[in-house]
CSV table of C-alpha atoms in Angstrom, one decimal:
chain,number,residue,atom,x,y,z
A,121,UNK,CA,16.7,22.5,24.7
A,122,UNK,CA,14.1,23.2,21.8
A,123,UNK,CA,13.9,26.7,20.7
A,124,UNK,CA,11.4,28.6,22.6
A,125,UNK,CA,8.3,30.0,21.6
A,126,UNK,CA,7.3,33.7,22.2
A,127,UNK,CA,3.7,33.5,24.0
A,128,UNK,CA,0.9,34.2,21.2
A,129,UNK,CA,3.4,34.0,18.3
A,130,UNK,CA,4.0,31.2,15.7
A,131,UNK,CA,6.2,28.5,16.5
A,132,UNK,CA,10.2,28.9,15.7
A,133,UNK,CA,11.4,27.9,12.2
A,134,UNK,CA,13.9,28.4,9.7
A,135,UNK,CA,12.7,29.8,6.4
A,136,UNK,CA,13.2,28.0,3.1
A,137,UNK,CA,11.4,29.6,0.4
A,138,UNK,CA,7.5,28.9,0.7
A,139,UNK,CA,8.3,26.3,3.4
A,140,UNK,CA,9.1,26.9,7.1
A,141,UNK,CA,11.8,23.9,8.3
A,142,UNK,CA,11.3,22.4,12.0
A,143,UNK,CA,13.2,19.9,13.3
A,144,UNK,CA,13.0,17.9,16.4
A,145,UNK,CA,14.7,18.4,19.4
A,146,UNK,CA,16.0,21.8,17.7
A,147,UNK,CA,12.4,23.6,17.1
A,148,UNK,CA,10.4,21.1,19.1
A,149,UNK,CA,10.0,18.6,22.0
A,150,UNK,CA,9.6,15.0,21.7
A,151,UNK,CA,5.8,13.8,22.6
A,152,UNK,CA,5.8,10.4,24.4
A,153,UNK,CA,2.1,9.8,23.8
A,154,UNK,CA,2.3,10.3,19.9
A,155,UNK,CA,5.4,8.0,19.8
A,156,UNK,CA,3.4,5.2,21.6
A,157,UNK,CA,0.7,5.4,19.3
A,158,UNK,CA,2.9,5.6,16.4
A,159,UNK,CA,4.5,2.1,17.6
A,160,UNK,CA,1.0,0.8,17.0
A,161,UNK,CA,-0.6,2.7,14.3
A,162,UNK,CA,2.5,2.3,11.9
A,163,UNK,CA,1.0,-1.2,10.9
A,164,UNK,CA,-1.7,0.6,9.0
A,165,UNK,CA,0.9,1.9,6.4
A,166,UNK,CA,2.4,-1.8,6.4
A,167,UNK,CA,-1.1,-2.9,5.3
A,168,UNK,CA,-0.6,-1.4,2.0
A,169,UNK,CA,1.7,-4.4,1.5
A,170,UNK,CA,-0.9,-6.8,0.5
A,171,UNK,CA,-2.1,-4.2,-1.9
A,172,UNK,CA,1.4,-3.6,-3.6
A,173,UNK,CA,1.6,-7.5,-3.6
A,174,UNK,CA,-1.7,-7.9,-5.4
A,175,UNK,CA,-2.4,-5.2,-7.8
A,176,UNK,CA,1.6,-4.1,-8.4
A,177,UNK,CA,3.0,-7.7,-8.5
A,178,UNK,CA,5.8,-6.6,-5.8
A,179,UNK,CA,7.2,-9.4,-3.8
A,180,UNK,CA,7.0,-9.1,0.3
A,181,UNK,CA,10.6,-7.7,0.6
A,182,UNK,CA,10.1,-5.0,-2.3
A,183,UNK,CA,6.9,-4.0,-0.6
A,184,UNK,CA,8.3,-3.5,2.6
A,185,UNK,CA,11.0,-1.1,1.3
A,186,UNK,CA,8.2,0.8,-0.6
A,187,UNK,CA,6.3,1.3,2.8
A,188,UNK,CA,9.7,2.8,4.3
A,189,UNK,CA,10.2,5.3,1.4
A,190,UNK,CA,6.4,6.4,2.0
A,191,UNK,CA,7.0,6.6,5.5
A,192,UNK,CA,10.0,8.8,4.8
A,193,UNK,CA,7.7,11.0,2.7
A,194,UNK,CA,5.3,11.3,5.6
A,195,UNK,CA,8.3,13.3,7.4
A,196,UNK,CA,7.9,16.3,5.0
A,197,UNK,CA,4.8,18.1,6.2
A,198,UNK,CA,5.8,18.5,10.0
A,199,UNK,CA,9.2,19.2,8.4
A,200,UNK,CA,8.4,22.0,5.9
A,201,UNK,CA,5.7,23.8,7.8
A,202,UNK,CA,2.4,22.0,7.3
A,203,UNK,CA,0.3,21.4,10.2
A,204,UNK,CA,-1.5,18.2,9.2
A,205,UNK,CA,-0.6,14.7,10.1
A,206,UNK,CA,-0.1,13.2,6.3
A,207,UNK,CA,-1.7,10.0,4.8
A,208,UNK,CA,-3.2,8.2,2.0
A,209,UNK,CA,-5.8,9.6,-0.2
A,210,UNK,CA,-7.9,6.6,1.6
A,211,UNK,CA,-11.4,7.2,0.3
A,212,UNK,CA,-9.7,7.0,-3.2
A,213,UNK,CA,-8.3,3.4,-2.5
A,214,UNK,CA,-11.0,1.4,-3.8
A,215,UNK,CA,-11.2,3.8,-7.1
A,216,UNK,CA,-7.5,3.5,-7.6
A,217,UNK,CA,-7.7,-0.5,-7.2
A,218,UNK,CA,-10.6,-0.5,-9.7
A,219,UNK,CA,-8.2,1.4,-12.0
A,220,UNK,CA,-5.5,-1.1,-11.6
A,221,UNK,CA,-7.5,-4.0,-12.1
A,222,UNK,CA,-7.7,-3.1,-15.8
A,223,UNK,CA,-3.8,-4.0,-16.1
A,224,UNK,CA,-1.8,-7.0,-15.6
A,225,UNK,CA,0.1,-7.2,-12.2
A,226,UNK,CA,3.6,-6.3,-13.0
A,227,UNK,CA,5.5,-3.7,-15.2
A,228,UNK,CA,2.2,-2.7,-16.9
A,229,UNK,CA,0.3,-2.1,-13.3
A,230,UNK,CA,3.2,-0.4,-12.1
A,231,UNK,CA,3.5,2.0,-15.2
A,232,UNK,CA,-0.5,2.8,-14.6
A,233,UNK,CA,0.1,3.5,-11.2
A,234,UNK,CA,3.1,5.8,-12.0
A,235,UNK,CA,0.8,7.7,-14.5
A,236,UNK,CA,-1.7,8.1,-12.0
A,237,UNK,CA,0.5,9.3,-9.3
A,238,UNK,CA,2.4,11.8,-11.8
A,239,UNK,CA,-0.8,13.4,-12.8
A,240,UNK,CA,-2.1,13.7,-8.9
A,241,UNK,CA,1.4,15.5,-8.4
A,242,UNK,CA,0.9,17.7,-11.2
A,243,UNK,CA,-2.6,18.7,-10.2
A,244,UNK,CA,-1.7,19.6,-6.5
A,245,UNK,CA,1.6,21.7,-7.8
A,246,UNK,CA,-0.2,23.6,-10.7
A,247,UNK,CA,-3.7,24.3,-8.8
A,248,UNK,CA,-1.9,25.0,-5.3
A,249,UNK,CA,0.6,27.6,-6.9
A,250,UNK,CA,-2.1,29.2,-9.1
A,251,UNK,CA,-4.7,29.3,-6.5
A,252,UNK,CA,-7.5,27.4,-8.8
A,253,UNK,CA,-8.0,24.7,-6.6
A,254,UNK,CA,-10.9,26.4,-4.9
A,255,UNK,CA,-12.4,27.3,-8.4
A,256,UNK,CA,-12.1,23.9,-9.8
A,257,UNK,CA,-13.8,22.0,-6.9
A,258,UNK,CA,-16.6,24.6,-6.8
A,259,UNK,CA,-17.2,24.1,-10.2
A,260,UNK,CA,-18.1,20.5,-9.8
A,261,UNK,CA,-21.8,20.1,-9.0
A,262,UNK,CA,-22.4,19.4,-5.1
A,263,UNK,CA,-24.5,16.0,-6.2
A,264,UNK,CA,-21.7,14.8,-8.2
A,265,UNK,CA,-18.8,15.7,-5.5
A,266,UNK,CA,-21.3,13.7,-2.8
A,267,UNK,CA,-21.9,10.9,-5.2
A,268,UNK,CA,-18.1,10.5,-5.5
A,269,UNK,CA,-17.6,10.3,-1.8
A,270,UNK,CA,-20.7,8.2,-0.9
A,271,UNK,CA,-19.4,5.8,-3.9
A,272,UNK,CA,-16.0,5.6,-2.7
A,273,UNK,CA,-17.4,4.5,0.9
A,274,UNK,CA,-19.8,2.0,-0.8
A,275,UNK,CA,-16.8,0.5,-3.1
A,276,UNK,CA,-14.6,0.4,-0.1
A,277,UNK,CA,-17.2,-1.7,1.9
A,278,UNK,CA,-18.6,-3.9,-0.9
A,279,UNK,CA,-14.5,-4.8,-1.5
A,280,UNK,CA,-14.5,-6.0,2.1
A,281,UNK,CA,-17.8,-7.8,2.1
A,282,UNK,CA,-17.6,-9.5,-1.2
A,283,UNK,CA,-17.3,-13.2,-1.5
A,284,UNK,CA,-13.7,-13.8,-1.3
A,285,UNK,CA,-13.4,-10.4,0.7
A,286,UNK,CA,-11.4,-10.2,4.0
A,287,UNK,CA,-14.5,-10.2,6.0
A,288,UNK,CA,-15.1,-13.5,4.8
A,289,UNK,CA,-12.2,-15.3,5.5
A,290,UNK,CA,-12.0,-13.4,9.3
A,291,UNK,CA,-15.6,-12.3,10.2
A,292,UNK,CA,-15.3,-12.3,13.8
A,293,UNK,CA,-11.8,-10.4,14.2
A,294,UNK,CA,-12.8,-7.8,11.3
A,295,UNK,CA,-16.3,-7.2,12.7
A,296,UNK,CA,-15.5,-7.0,16.3
A,297,UNK,CA,-12.2,-4.7,15.5
A,298,UNK,CA,-14.3,-2.4,13.6
A,299,UNK,CA,-17.3,-2.3,16.0
A,300,UNK,CA,-14.5,-1.4,18.6
A,301,UNK,CA,-12.8,1.3,16.7
A,302,UNK,CA,-16.3,2.8,15.4
A,303,UNK,CA,-17.4,3.3,19.1
A,304,UNK,CA,-14.4,5.0,20.4
A,305,UNK,CA,-14.1,7.3,17.1
A,306,UNK,CA,-17.5,7.9,16.5
A,307,UNK,CA,-19.9,7.2,19.2
A,308,UNK,CA,-21.8,9.8,21.1
A,309,UNK,CA,-22.5,7.7,24.1
A,310,UNK,CA,-18.7,7.1,24.5
A,311,UNK,CA,-18.1,10.7,24.1
A,312,UNK,CA,-20.1,11.3,27.3
A,313,UNK,CA,-18.2,8.8,29.0
A,314,UNK,CA,-14.9,10.5,28.2
A,315,UNK,CA,-16.1,13.7,29.7
A,316,UNK,CA,-16.4,11.6,33.1
A,317,UNK,CA,-13.8,9.0,32.8
A,318,UNK,CA,-10.1,9.3,32.7
A,319,UNK,CA,-9.5,5.8,31.5
A,320,UNK,CA,-12.1,6.3,28.5
A,321,UNK,CA,-10.0,9.5,27.9
A,322,UNK,CA,-6.9,7.9,27.6
A,323,UNK,CA,-8.2,5.4,25.4
A,324,UNK,CA,-9.7,7.9,23.0
A,325,UNK,CA,-6.5,9.4,22.5
A,326,UNK,CA,-5.3,6.3,20.8
A,327,UNK,CA,-7.8,6.5,18.0
A,328,UNK,CA,-7.9,3.3,16.0
A,329,UNK,CA,-5.5,1.3,18.1
A,330,UNK,CA,-7.9,-0.4,20.5
A,331,UNK,CA,-9.9,-1.6,17.5
A,332,UNK,CA,-6.8,-3.0,16.1
A,333,UNK,CA,-5.5,-4.5,19.4
A,334,UNK,CA,-9.0,-6.1,19.8
A,335,UNK,CA,-9.1,-7.6,16.3
A,336,UNK,CA,-5.8,-9.2,16.3
A,337,UNK,CA,-6.4,-10.7,19.6
A,338,UNK,CA,-9.8,-12.2,18.4
A,339,UNK,CA,-8.1,-13.0,15.1
A,340,UNK,CA,-5.3,-15.0,16.9
A,341,UNK,CA,-7.8,-16.8,19.4
A,342,UNK,CA,-10.4,-17.6,16.9
A,343,UNK,CA,-7.5,-18.9,14.6
A,344,UNK,CA,-8.4,-16.5,11.8
A,345,UNK,CA,-5.1,-15.4,11.4
A,346,UNK,CA,-1.6,-17.3,12.3
A,347,UNK,CA,0.1,-16.4,15.4
A,348,UNK,CA,3.2,-14.4,14.8
A,349,UNK,CA,6.6,-15.9,14.5
A,350,UNK,CA,8.7,-13.0,16.4
A,351,UNK,CA,12.1,-12.4,15.0
A,352,UNK,CA,14.5,-10.2,16.7
A,353,UNK,CA,16.9,-7.5,15.2
A,354,UNK,CA,16.7,-4.7,12.6
A,355,UNK,CA,14.4,-4.8,9.7
A,356,UNK,CA,16.2,-5.5,6.2
A,357,UNK,CA,14.3,-3.9,3.5
A,358,UNK,CA,15.3,-5.1,-0.1
A,359,UNK,CA,15.8,-1.8,-1.7
A,360,UNK,CA,17.6,-3.6,-4.7
A,361,UNK,CA,14.5,-5.8,-5.5
A,362,UNK,CA,12.3,-2.7,-5.2
A,363,UNK,CA,14.5,-0.8,-7.5
A,364,UNK,CA,13.9,-3.6,-9.9
A,365,UNK,CA,10.3,-3.1,-10.1
A,366,UNK,CA,10.2,0.9,-10.4
A,367,UNK,CA,9.6,2.8,-13.6
A,368,UNK,CA,13.6,3.5,-13.7
A,369,UNK,CA,13.9,-0.2,-14.8
A,370,UNK,CA,10.4,-1.6,-15.6
A,371,UNK,CA,9.6,1.5,-18.0
A,372,UNK,CA,7.5,4.8,-18.2
A,373,UNK,CA,3.8,4.8,-19.0
A,374,UNK,CA,3.0,5.7,-22.5
A,375,UNK,CA,0.0,8.4,-23.4
A,376,UNK,CA,-2.5,6.1,-23.4
A,377,UNK,CA,-1.9,5.3,-19.8
A,378,UNK,CA,-1.8,8.9,-18.8
A,379,UNK,CA,-5.0,9.6,-20.7
A,380,UNK,CA,-6.9,6.6,-18.7
A,381,UNK,CA,-5.6,7.9,-15.6
A,382,UNK,CA,-7.2,11.4,-15.9
A,383,UNK,CA,-10.8,10.9,-14.1
A,384,UNK,CA,-9.4,8.8,-11.3
A,385,UNK,CA,-6.8,11.5,-10.7
A,386,UNK,CA,-9.3,14.3,-10.5
A,387,UNK,CA,-11.5,12.1,-8.3
A,388,UNK,CA,-8.7,11.7,-6.0
A,389,UNK,CA,-7.8,15.5,-6.1
A,390,UNK,CA,-11.5,16.2,-4.8
A,391,UNK,CA,-11.5,14.0,-2.4
A,392,UNK,CA,-8.1,15.0,-0.9
A,393,UNK,CA,-9.2,18.7,-1.1
A,394,UNK,CA,-11.8,17.8,1.3
A,395,UNK,CA,-9.4,16.3,3.5
A,396,UNK,CA,-7.7,19.5,3.5
A,397,UNK,CA,-10.7,21.2,4.7
A,398,UNK,CA,-11.6,18.8,7.0
A,399,UNK,CA,-7.6,19.2,8.6
A,400,UNK,CA,-8.1,23.1,8.6
A,401,UNK,CA,-11.2,22.7,10.8
A,402,UNK,CA,-9.8,20.5,13.1
A,403,UNK,CA,-6.5,22.7,13.4
A,404,UNK,CA,-8.7,25.7,13.8
A,405,UNK,CA,-11.0,24.3,16.6
A,406,UNK,CA,-7.7,23.4,18.4
A,407,UNK,CA,-6.0,26.5,18.0
A,408,UNK,CA,-8.8,28.7,19.3
A,409,UNK,CA,-8.1,26.7,22.7
A,410,UNK,CA,-4.1,27.6,22.5
A,411,UNK,CA,-3.9,31.4,22.7
A,412,UNK,CA,0.0,30.6,23.3
A,413,UNK,CA,0.7,29.5,19.6
A,414,UNK,CA,-0.5,31.0,16.2
A,415,UNK,CA,-0.7,28.2,13.6
A,416,UNK,CA,-0.6,28.9,10.1
A,417,UNK,CA,-2.8,27.0,7.7
A,418,UNK,CA,-1.6,27.9,4.1
A,419,UNK,CA,-3.2,26.1,1.6
A,420,UNK,CA,-0.4,26.6,-0.9
A,421,UNK,CA,2.0,25.2,1.0
A,422,UNK,CA,0.0,21.8,1.5
A,423,UNK,CA,-0.5,21.6,-2.1
A,424,UNK,CA,3.1,21.9,-2.9
A,425,UNK,CA,4.1,19.3,0.0
A,426,UNK,CA,1.7,17.0,-1.2
A,427,UNK,CA,2.6,17.5,-4.6
A,428,UNK,CA,6.4,16.8,-3.8
A,429,UNK,CA,5.3,13.7,-1.9
A,430,UNK,CA,3.4,12.2,-4.9
A,431,UNK,CA,6.5,13.2,-7.4
A,432,UNK,CA,8.7,11.2,-5.1
A,433,UNK,CA,6.6,8.1,-4.5
A,434,UNK,CA,5.8,8.1,-8.3
A,435,UNK,CA,9.4,7.4,-9.0
A,436,UNK,CA,10.5,5.4,-6.0
A,437,UNK,CA,7.3,3.7,-4.5
A,438,UNK,CA,4.1,3.7,-6.5
A,439,UNK,CA,1.5,4.1,-4.2
A,440,UNK,CA,-2.0,2.6,-4.6
A,441,UNK,CA,-3.4,4.9,-1.6
A,442,UNK,CA,-1.5,8.1,-3.1
A,443,UNK,CA,0.1,10.8,-0.9
A,444,UNK,CA,-2.7,12.5,0.9
A,445,UNK,CA,-2.8,15.7,3.1
A,446,UNK,CA,-4.5,14.2,5.8
A,447,UNK,CA,-4.8,11.0,8.3
A,448,UNK,CA,-8.3,12.1,9.8
A,449,UNK,CA,-8.2,10.0,13.0
A,450,UNK,CA,-4.7,10.7,14.0
A,451,UNK,CA,-5.3,14.4,13.4
A,452,UNK,CA,-8.3,14.4,15.4
A,453,UNK,CA,-6.4,12.7,18.6
A,454,UNK,CA,-3.5,15.0,18.1
A,455,UNK,CA,-5.4,18.1,18.1
A,456,UNK,CA,-7.5,16.8,20.9
A,457,UNK,CA,-4.3,16.4,23.1
A,458,UNK,CA,-2.8,19.9,21.7
A,459,UNK,CA,-6.0,21.7,23.1
A,460,UNK,CA,-5.2,20.5,26.5
A,461,UNK,CA,-2.3,23.0,26.7
A,462,UNK,CA,1.4,23.2,26.4
A,463,UNK,CA,2.0,20.5,29.2
A,464,UNK,CA,0.1,18.2,27.1
A,465,UNK,CA,1.7,19.0,23.7
A,466,UNK,CA,4.3,21.9,23.2
A,467,UNK,CA,3.3,22.3,19.6
A,468,UNK,CA,1.2,21.3,16.7
A,469,UNK,CA,4.3,20.3,14.9
A,470,UNK,CA,5.8,18.6,18.0
A,471,UNK,CA,3.0,16.1,18.1
A,472,UNK,CA,2.6,15.2,14.2
A,473,UNK,CA,6.4,15.5,14.0
A,474,UNK,CA,6.8,12.8,16.8
A,475,UNK,CA,4.2,10.7,15.4
A,476,UNK,CA,5.7,10.0,11.8
A,477,UNK,CA,9.3,10.0,13.0
A,478,UNK,CA,8.3,7.1,15.7
A,479,UNK,CA,6.5,5.3,12.8
A,480,UNK,CA,9.5,5.4,10.7
A,481,UNK,CA,11.6,3.8,13.5
A,482,UNK,CA,9.2,1.2,14.3
A,483,UNK,CA,9.6,0.1,10.7
A,484,UNK,CA,13.1,-0.9,11.6
A,485,UNK,CA,12.1,-2.8,14.7
A,486,UNK,CA,11.9,-6.3,13.5
A,487,UNK,CA,10.2,-7.8,16.4
A,488,UNK,CA,7.3,-5.2,15.9
A,489,UNK,CA,7.2,-5.8,11.9
A,490,UNK,CA,7.2,-9.5,12.4
A,491,UNK,CA,4.4,-9.2,15.1
A,492,UNK,CA,2.1,-7.4,12.8
A,493,UNK,CA,3.0,-9.1,9.5
A,494,UNK,CA,0.3,-12.0,9.9
A,495,UNK,CA,-2.5,-9.5,10.4
A,496,UNK,CA,-1.5,-6.8,7.9
A,497,UNK,CA,-4.9,-7.8,6.0
A,498,UNK,CA,-6.8,-7.2,9.1
A,499,UNK,CA,-5.4,-3.3,9.6
A,500,UNK,CA,-6.2,-2.9,5.9
A,501,UNK,CA,-9.8,-3.7,6.3
A,502,UNK,CA,-10.5,-1.7,9.5
A,503,UNK,CA,-8.9,1.1,7.8
A,504,UNK,CA,-11.3,0.6,4.7
A,505,UNK,CA,-14.5,-0.2,6.8
A,506,UNK,CA,-13.9,3.1,8.9
A,507,UNK,CA,-13.3,5.0,5.7
A,508,UNK,CA,-16.5,3.7,4.2
A,509,UNK,CA,-18.2,4.9,7.3
A,510,UNK,CA,-16.9,8.4,7.3
A,511,UNK,CA,-17.4,8.8,3.3
A,512,UNK,CA,-21.1,7.7,3.5
A,513,UNK,CA,-21.7,9.9,6.7
A,514,UNK,CA,-20.3,13.2,5.0
A,515,UNK,CA,-21.4,12.8,1.7
A,516,UNK,CA,-24.9,12.2,2.7
A,517,UNK,CA,-24.8,15.1,4.9
A,518,UNK,CA,-24.1,17.4,2.5
A,519,UNK,CA,-27.0,16.8,0.1
A,520,UNK,CA,-29.6,19.4,0.4
A,521,UNK,CA,-32.8,18.1,-1.6
A,522,UNK,CA,-34.3,14.9,-3.3
A,523,UNK,CA,-32.6,16.0,-6.5
A,524,UNK,CA,-29.3,16.0,-5.4
A,525,UNK,CA,-29.6,13.1,-3.3
A,526,UNK,CA,-30.9,11.1,-6.3
A,527,UNK,CA,-28.3,12.3,-8.7
A,528,UNK,CA,-25.7,11.2,-5.8
A,529,UNK,CA,-27.0,7.8,-5.3
A,530,UNK,CA,-27.1,7.0,-9.0
A,531,UNK,CA,-23.4,8.6,-9.1
A,532,UNK,CA,-22.6,6.3,-6.0
A,533,UNK,CA,-23.7,3.1,-7.4
A,534,UNK,CA,-22.2,3.7,-10.8
A,535,UNK,CA,-18.7,4.5,-8.9
A,536,UNK,CA,-18.8,1.5,-7.0
A,537,UNK,CA,-19.3,-1.0,-9.9
A,538,UNK,CA,-16.6,-3.6,-10.3
A,539,UNK,CA,-15.4,-2.1,-13.6
A,540,UNK,CA,-12.2,-0.3,-14.1
A,541,UNK,CA,-14.0,2.1,-16.0
A,542,UNK,CA,-16.5,2.9,-13.6
A,543,UNK,CA,-15.1,6.3,-12.7
A,544,UNK,CA,-15.4,7.3,-16.3
A,545,UNK,CA,-18.9,6.4,-16.1
A,546,UNK,CA,-19.8,8.0,-12.9
A,547,UNK,CA,-18.4,11.5,-14.0
A,548,UNK,CA,-20.4,11.3,-17.4
A,549,UNK,CA,-23.7,10.0,-15.8
A,550,UNK,CA,-23.3,12.6,-12.9
A,551,UNK,CA,-22.9,15.5,-15.2
A,552,UNK,CA,-25.9,14.3,-17.5
A,553,UNK,CA,-28.4,13.7,-14.5
A,554,UNK,CA,-27.1,17.3,-13.2
A,555,UNK,CA,-28.2,19.1,-16.4
A,556,UNK,CA,-31.3,17.1,-16.9
A,557,UNK,CA,-32.6,17.0,-13.3
A,558,UNK,CA,-30.9,20.0,-11.2
A,559,UNK,CA,-29.6,22.5,-13.8
A,560,UNK,CA,-33.2,24.3,-14.0
A,561,UNK,CA,-32.8,25.0,-10.0
A,562,UNK,CA,-29.0,25.9,-10.1
A,563,UNK,CA,-29.5,29.7,-10.1
A,564,UNK,CA,-32.1,29.8,-7.1
A,565,UNK,CA,-29.8,27.6,-5.1
A,566,UNK,CA,-26.3,29.0,-6.1
A,567,UNK,CA,-26.6,31.6,-3.2
A,568,UNK,CA,-27.1,29.0,-0.5
A,569,UNK,CA,-24.7,26.4,-2.2
A,570,UNK,CA,-22.7,25.3,1.1
A,571,UNK,CA,-21.1,22.0,-0.5
A,572,UNK,CA,-18.3,20.0,1.0
A,573,UNK,CA,-15.6,21.8,-0.9
A,574,UNK,CA,-17.1,25.4,-0.9
A,575,UNK,CA,-17.5,25.3,3.0
A,576,UNK,CA,-14.0,25.5,3.7
A,577,UNK,CA,-13.2,28.3,1.3
A,578,UNK,CA,-13.6,31.2,3.7
A,579,UNK,CA,-11.9,29.1,6.2
A,580,UNK,CA,-9.1,28.6,4.0
A,581,UNK,CA,-8.6,31.9,3.1
A,582,UNK,CA,-9.0,33.2,6.6
A,583,UNK,CA,-6.0,30.8,7.7
A,584,UNK,CA,-3.8,32.1,5.0
A,585,UNK,CA,-4.5,35.5,6.0
A,586,UNK,CA,-3.8,34.9,9.6
A,587,UNK,CA,-0.8,33.1,8.8
A,588,UNK,CA,0.6,35.8,6.5
A,589,UNK,CA,-0.1,38.1,9.5
A,590,UNK,CA,1.8,36.0,11.7
A,591,UNK,CA,4.8,36.1,9.3
A,592,UNK,CA,5.0,39.5,9.2
A,593,UNK,CA,5.1,39.8,12.8
């Protein structure tokens, strides 16, 4: 029997320095719906295998081992007291792949990826501990931030639609699957159906899963993907082969690589900080409907845990998706179920903890792994297309006037160029245009500047104060 929570208090934990340790079955119960969802959604994490093969030169068996290391790192937020479902820094993925195109797949690309991920780790830990994260991101012009986010979305979409891209090879399955997933996740008409129909409500709880299922079935029927060859038993990832491709053997990056990685690392952090704000907003909305539990949203702890995850992966599983603080679709569905009450989900930590523990278990179920192996590019494509939609939607919403829209548009197009140096060009162009076009109005607009990042500063500070009060009680 898990530890019982006092009504209106924080969920039980074991203190460990700045962290709050919670274990399944000891501190929280097992949540069956999250387990079912994870047994499908783990395929999205496996979708990194084609990226590891293409950009880093990993063999399939080594890439599978890297995915398991990544999945182990996904356990850390729920374990250490972060109420967010972790994922990649997905909107940064097209930018990272553009950066990696400047290096030969193999040891050189691995070193470049290690340099980038170490820098992301340092940024998270330093800015989290010092509290400078808010100030750094607020210092960046809103048009540049929005342009980066929109550009990441455009780059993701163009990567799928380009000649030789995944959509060209499997148009029916990818487009139909994307439409189903987008309808369930974003459609206003479907939300109205959910309010009236229990089946629609149940479908909505599974986020991207229905879209992936539809895409898989269409892909197999239309022969866009080969039928799976199901194998039985337990997955045997080749960690020895992975070790041969790691910096411990392949070597560490040189100073030049660290310098080249700086623009991409900064852009990844800006995007990830926005994810933190989105995650805290989702948690806050659900928390208001659950007076039985106080949820602490501690920005420093999120930074530390995300930094630790990037540090581990940089050494043992360099990851083009990087280690991000939030997987938005899963966080949204988890928060929605949590808001239904204690019978639906005991604690926010029981939902997210169950999800990624189940995802790790699924990685060792060979029938599941072999079932999804032929359609890994499909899962990756759906993830990037939905990410593109979210990035463009959010970025456009936050632009306030024609000057910002013009600068952001140029930054976005520049960032989406198929050039490894596009990130540097985009930052330079954005800053130059900001000072030439926007700066004269900056003083007048500063008081009303509610950019993507500054929007959440007060929410974060309020969450920290609330969490500290709960800790004292």
